[in-house]
Structures are given as structure tokens and as C-alpha cells.
mmCIF file of C-alpha atoms in Angstrom:
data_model
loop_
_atom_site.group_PDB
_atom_site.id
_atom_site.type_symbol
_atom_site.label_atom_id
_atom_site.label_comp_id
_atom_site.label_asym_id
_atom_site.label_seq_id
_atom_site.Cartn_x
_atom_site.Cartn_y
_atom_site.Cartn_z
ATOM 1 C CA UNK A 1 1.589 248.097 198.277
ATOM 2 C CA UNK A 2 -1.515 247.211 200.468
ATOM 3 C CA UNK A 3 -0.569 243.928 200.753
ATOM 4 C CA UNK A 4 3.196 244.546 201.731
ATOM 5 C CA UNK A 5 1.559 246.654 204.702
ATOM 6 C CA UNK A 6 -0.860 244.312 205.475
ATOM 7 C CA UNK A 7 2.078 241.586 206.323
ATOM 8 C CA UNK A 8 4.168 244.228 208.132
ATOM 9 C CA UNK A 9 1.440 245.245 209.981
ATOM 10 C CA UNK A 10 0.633 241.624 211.346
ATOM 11 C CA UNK A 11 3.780 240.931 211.705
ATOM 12 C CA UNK A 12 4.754 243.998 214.229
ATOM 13 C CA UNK A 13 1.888 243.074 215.882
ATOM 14 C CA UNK A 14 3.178 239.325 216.732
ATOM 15 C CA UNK A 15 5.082 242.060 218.703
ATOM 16 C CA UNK A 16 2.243 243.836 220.926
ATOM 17 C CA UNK A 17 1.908 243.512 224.485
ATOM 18 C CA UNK A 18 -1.105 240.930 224.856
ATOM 19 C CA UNK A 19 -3.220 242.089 228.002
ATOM 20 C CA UNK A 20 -2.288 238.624 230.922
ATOM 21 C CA UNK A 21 -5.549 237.619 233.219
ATOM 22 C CA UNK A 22 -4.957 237.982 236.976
ATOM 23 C CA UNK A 23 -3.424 234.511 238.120
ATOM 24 C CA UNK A 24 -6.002 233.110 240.486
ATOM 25 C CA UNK A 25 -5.294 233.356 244.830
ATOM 26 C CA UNK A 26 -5.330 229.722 244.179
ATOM 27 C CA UNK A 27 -1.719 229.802 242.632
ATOM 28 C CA UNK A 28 -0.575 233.095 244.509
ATOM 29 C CA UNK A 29 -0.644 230.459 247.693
ATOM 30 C CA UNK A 30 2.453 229.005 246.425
ATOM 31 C CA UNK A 31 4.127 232.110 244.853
ATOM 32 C CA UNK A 32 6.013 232.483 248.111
ATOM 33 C CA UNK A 33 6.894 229.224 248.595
ATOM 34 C CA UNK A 34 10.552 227.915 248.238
ATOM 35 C CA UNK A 35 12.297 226.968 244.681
ATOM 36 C CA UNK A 36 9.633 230.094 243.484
ATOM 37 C CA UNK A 37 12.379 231.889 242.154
ATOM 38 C CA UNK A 38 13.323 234.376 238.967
ATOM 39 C CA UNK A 39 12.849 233.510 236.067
ATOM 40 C CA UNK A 40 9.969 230.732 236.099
ATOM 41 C CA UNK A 41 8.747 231.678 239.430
ATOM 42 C CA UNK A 42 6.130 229.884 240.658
ATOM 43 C CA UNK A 43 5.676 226.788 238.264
ATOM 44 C CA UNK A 44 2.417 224.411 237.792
ATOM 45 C CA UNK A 45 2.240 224.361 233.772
ATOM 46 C CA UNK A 46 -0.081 221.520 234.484
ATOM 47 C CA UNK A 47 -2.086 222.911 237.011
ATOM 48 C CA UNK A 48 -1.789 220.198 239.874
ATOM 49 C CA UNK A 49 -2.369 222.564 242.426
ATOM 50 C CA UNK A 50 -4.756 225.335 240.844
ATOM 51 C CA UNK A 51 -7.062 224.897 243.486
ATOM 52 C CA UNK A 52 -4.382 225.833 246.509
ATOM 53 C CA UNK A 53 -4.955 222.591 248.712
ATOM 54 C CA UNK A 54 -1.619 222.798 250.979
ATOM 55 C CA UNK A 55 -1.560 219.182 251.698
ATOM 56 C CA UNK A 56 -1.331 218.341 247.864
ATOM 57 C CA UNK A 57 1.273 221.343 247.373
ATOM 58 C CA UNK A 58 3.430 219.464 250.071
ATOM 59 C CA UNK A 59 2.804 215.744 248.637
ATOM 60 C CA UNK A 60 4.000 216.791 245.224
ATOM 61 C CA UNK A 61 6.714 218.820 246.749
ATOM 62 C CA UNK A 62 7.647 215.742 248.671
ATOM 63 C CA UNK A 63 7.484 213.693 245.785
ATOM 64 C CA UNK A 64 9.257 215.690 243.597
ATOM 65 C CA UNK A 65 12.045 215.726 246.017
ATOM 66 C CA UNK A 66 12.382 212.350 246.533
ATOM 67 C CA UNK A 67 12.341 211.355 242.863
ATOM 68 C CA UNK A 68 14.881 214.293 241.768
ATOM 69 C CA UNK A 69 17.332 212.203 244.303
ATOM 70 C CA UNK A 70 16.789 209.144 242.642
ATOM 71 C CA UNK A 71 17.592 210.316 239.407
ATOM 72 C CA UNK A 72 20.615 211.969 240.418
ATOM 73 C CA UNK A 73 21.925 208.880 241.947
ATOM 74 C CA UNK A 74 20.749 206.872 238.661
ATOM 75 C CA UNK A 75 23.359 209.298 237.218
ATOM 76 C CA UNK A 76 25.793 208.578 238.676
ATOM 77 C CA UNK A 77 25.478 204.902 238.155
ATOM 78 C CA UNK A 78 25.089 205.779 235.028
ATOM 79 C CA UNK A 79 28.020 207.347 234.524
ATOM 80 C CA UNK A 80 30.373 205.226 236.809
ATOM 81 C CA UNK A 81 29.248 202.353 234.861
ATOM 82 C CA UNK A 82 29.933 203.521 231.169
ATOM 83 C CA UNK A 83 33.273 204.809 233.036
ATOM 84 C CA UNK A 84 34.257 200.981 233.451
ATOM 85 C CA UNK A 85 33.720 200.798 237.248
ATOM 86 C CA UNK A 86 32.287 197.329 237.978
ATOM 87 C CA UNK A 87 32.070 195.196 241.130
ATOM 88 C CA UNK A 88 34.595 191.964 240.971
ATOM 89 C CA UNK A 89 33.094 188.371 240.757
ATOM 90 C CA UNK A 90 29.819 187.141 239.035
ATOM 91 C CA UNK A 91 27.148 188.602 239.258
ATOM 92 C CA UNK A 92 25.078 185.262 239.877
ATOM 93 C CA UNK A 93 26.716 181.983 240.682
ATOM 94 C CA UNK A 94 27.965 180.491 237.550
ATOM 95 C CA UNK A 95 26.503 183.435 235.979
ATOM 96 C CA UNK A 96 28.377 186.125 233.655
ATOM 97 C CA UNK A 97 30.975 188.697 235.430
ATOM 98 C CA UNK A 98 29.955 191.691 236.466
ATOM 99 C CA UNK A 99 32.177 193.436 234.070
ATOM 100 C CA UNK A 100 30.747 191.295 231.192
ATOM 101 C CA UNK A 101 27.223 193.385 232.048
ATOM 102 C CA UNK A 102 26.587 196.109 229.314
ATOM 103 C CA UNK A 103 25.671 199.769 230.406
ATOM 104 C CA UNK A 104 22.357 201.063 229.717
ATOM 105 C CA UNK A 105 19.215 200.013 229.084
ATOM 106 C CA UNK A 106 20.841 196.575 227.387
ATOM 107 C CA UNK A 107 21.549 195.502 230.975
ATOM 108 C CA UNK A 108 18.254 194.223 231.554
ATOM 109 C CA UNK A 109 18.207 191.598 229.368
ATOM 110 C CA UNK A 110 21.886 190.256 230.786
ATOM 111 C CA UNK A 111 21.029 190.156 234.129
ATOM 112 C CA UNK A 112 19.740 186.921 235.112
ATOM 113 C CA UNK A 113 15.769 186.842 236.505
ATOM 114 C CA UNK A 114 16.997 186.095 239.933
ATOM 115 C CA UNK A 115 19.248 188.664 239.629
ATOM 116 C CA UNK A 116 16.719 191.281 238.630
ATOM 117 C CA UNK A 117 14.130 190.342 241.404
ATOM 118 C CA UNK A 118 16.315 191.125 243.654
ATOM 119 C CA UNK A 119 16.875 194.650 242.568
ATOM 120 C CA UNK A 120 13.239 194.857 242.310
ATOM 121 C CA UNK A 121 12.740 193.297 246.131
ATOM 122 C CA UNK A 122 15.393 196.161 247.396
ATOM 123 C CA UNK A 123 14.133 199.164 245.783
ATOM 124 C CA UNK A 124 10.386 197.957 247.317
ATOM 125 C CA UNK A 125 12.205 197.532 250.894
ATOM 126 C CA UNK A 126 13.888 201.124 250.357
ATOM 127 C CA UNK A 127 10.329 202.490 249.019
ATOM 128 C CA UNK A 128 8.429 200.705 252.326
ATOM 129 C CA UNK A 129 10.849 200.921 255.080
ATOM 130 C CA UNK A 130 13.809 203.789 254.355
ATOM 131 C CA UNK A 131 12.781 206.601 251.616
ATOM 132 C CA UNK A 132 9.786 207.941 253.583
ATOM 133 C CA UNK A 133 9.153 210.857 255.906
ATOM 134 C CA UNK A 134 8.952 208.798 259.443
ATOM 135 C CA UNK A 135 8.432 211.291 261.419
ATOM 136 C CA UNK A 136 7.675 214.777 259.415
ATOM 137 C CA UNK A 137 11.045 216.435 259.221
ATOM 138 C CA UNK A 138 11.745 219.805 259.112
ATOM 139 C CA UNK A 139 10.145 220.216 255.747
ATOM 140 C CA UNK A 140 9.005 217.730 253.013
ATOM 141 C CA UNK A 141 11.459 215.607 251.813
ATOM 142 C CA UNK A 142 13.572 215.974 255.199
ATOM 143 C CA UNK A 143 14.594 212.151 255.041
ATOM 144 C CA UNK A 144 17.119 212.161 258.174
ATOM 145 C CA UNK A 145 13.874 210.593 260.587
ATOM 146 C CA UNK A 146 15.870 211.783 263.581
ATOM 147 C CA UNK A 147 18.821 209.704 262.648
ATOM 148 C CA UNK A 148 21.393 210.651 259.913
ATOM 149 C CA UNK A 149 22.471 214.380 259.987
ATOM 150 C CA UNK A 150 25.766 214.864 258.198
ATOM 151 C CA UNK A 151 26.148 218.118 259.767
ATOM 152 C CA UNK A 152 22.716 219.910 258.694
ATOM 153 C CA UNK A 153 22.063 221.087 262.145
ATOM 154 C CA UNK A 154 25.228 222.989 262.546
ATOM 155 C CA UNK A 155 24.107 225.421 259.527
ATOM 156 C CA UNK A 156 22.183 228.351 259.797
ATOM 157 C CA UNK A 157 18.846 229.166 258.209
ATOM 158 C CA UNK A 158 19.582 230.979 255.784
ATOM 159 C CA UNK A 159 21.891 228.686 254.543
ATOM 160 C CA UNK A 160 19.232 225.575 254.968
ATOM 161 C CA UNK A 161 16.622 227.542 252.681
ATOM 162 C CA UNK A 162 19.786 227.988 249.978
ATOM 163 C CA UNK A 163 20.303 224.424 250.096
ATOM 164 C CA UNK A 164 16.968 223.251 249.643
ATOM 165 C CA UNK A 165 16.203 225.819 246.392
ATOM 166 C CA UNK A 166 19.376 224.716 244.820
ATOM 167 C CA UNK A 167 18.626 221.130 245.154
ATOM 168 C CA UNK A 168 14.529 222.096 244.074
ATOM 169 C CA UNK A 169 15.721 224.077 241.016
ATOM 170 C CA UNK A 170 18.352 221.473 239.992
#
């Protein structure tokens, strides 16, 4: 009979509040900022800005924009690909079709070397001279360098912040 309490016992108290330390002001800095929102709040599970330094907060925040639109246009590559869209012609001259290309990962090894340098030379041009903040933007990650808007301007700010902590917490 001991023993049966003994296990219910530890086992209700798997249950028990467990007394939290006071987060740092460190990481209360950023508990404000934008994509902070219900139910993670404020996220840094690997503490890359514990110590509150603004200009890493807005590098990684930059970053993590910028890479969060790659992927999401890697998607969709992704996806128009495996959904049979190709480009007509070869791919190389005298080289295989681009419908003959697999999807995926096996791609690599059927496009030609040339072929694959070149991918490599126009993602380093687009890392170098487009995908970076020119001239500061409105906020980090603002792309547009004073020259593409697609309408942004006309919307309101309420509706800007909205925008932006969608596209953070997607």
C-alpha cells in the first residue's frame, strides 16, 4: 500500500506548478518587438540574443526574413516542378530536355556542370547585388531599396505591422 502511494504521489506531482526564474531585461528588450505574439511569444530557444545587443536582434531578424523568402519560393519550385511544369528546349546544348530533369534532390546529378555553375553564379549575383538592404528600408528585411513597391505605400500602418507578423510567424 506504501508503495502504490508512493507512485501516485510522484506522479501528481509531475503535475505541480514548478516556481519559473525571472527572464533576464536582456530578453524583455525584444518581448515587444514584432512576430512576439501568443502563444510562443518572444522566442530565442537558443539564446542568440540573451545579451539584448539591438544590432544583432535586427541582423538575425533580417536574416531570418530573407531566408524564410527563399524557402517559400524553393516551394514553390518545388511544387510546380513535381506538378510537371517545365521550361521547353534543352536545358544545355545537346544536353537532356528540360522535362527529362527529375524533381528533387536527384536533379543535381542530371544537370550538366555548366549548367549548375550557372545557378551557382546567379544566386551569388542575387546574394551581392539584389537581396540586400541598399539603403535601410523601413524595417529589416524591407527589400524594395526605393524601387519596387507593389502598392505597400498605399496601406496603412496598422495593416503594414499585420503583414510583416504574418509573414515572421509563417
Amino acid at each position: 500500500k506504501t508503495a502504490v502511494f508512493a507512485t501516485l504521489l510522484a506522479s501528481a506531482a509531475a503535475f505541480a506548478p514548478v516556481a519559473q526564474k525571472a527572464s533576464s531585461s536582456a530578453l524583455r528588450a525584444f518581448e515587444d518587438e514584432l512576430g512576439a505574439q501568443p502563444p510562443l511569444n518572444f522566442y530565442d530557444p537558443l539564446g542568440l540574443v540573451a545579451d539584448g545587443d539591438e544590432a544583432k536582434f535586427e541582423r538575425l531578424r533580417y536574416v531570418e526574413l530573407k531566408h524564410g523568402r527563399i524557402s517559400m519560393i524553393a516551394v514553390a519550385g518545388y511544387l510546380a516542378t513535381e506538378a510537371g511544369w517545365r521550361f521547353g528546349g534543352d536545358i544545355a546544348i545537346g544536353g537532356p530536355t528540360f522535362a527529362e530533369i527529375p524533381g528533387g534532390f536527384a536533379a543535381l546529378s542530371a544537370i550538366p556542370g555548366a549548367g549548375l555553375a550557372q545557378i551557382i553564379a546567379f544566386i551569388g549575383f542575387l546574394e551581392i547585388a539584389v537581396m540586400k538592404d541598399i539603403v535601410g528600408g523601413e524595417f529589416p528585411g524591407d527589400l524594395r531599396n526605393d524601387y519596387i513597391d507593389f502598392g505597400w505605400d498605399t496601406f496603412d500602418e496598422e495593416t503594414k505591422l499585420s503583414k510583416r507578423a504574418i509573414e515572421l510567424n509563417n
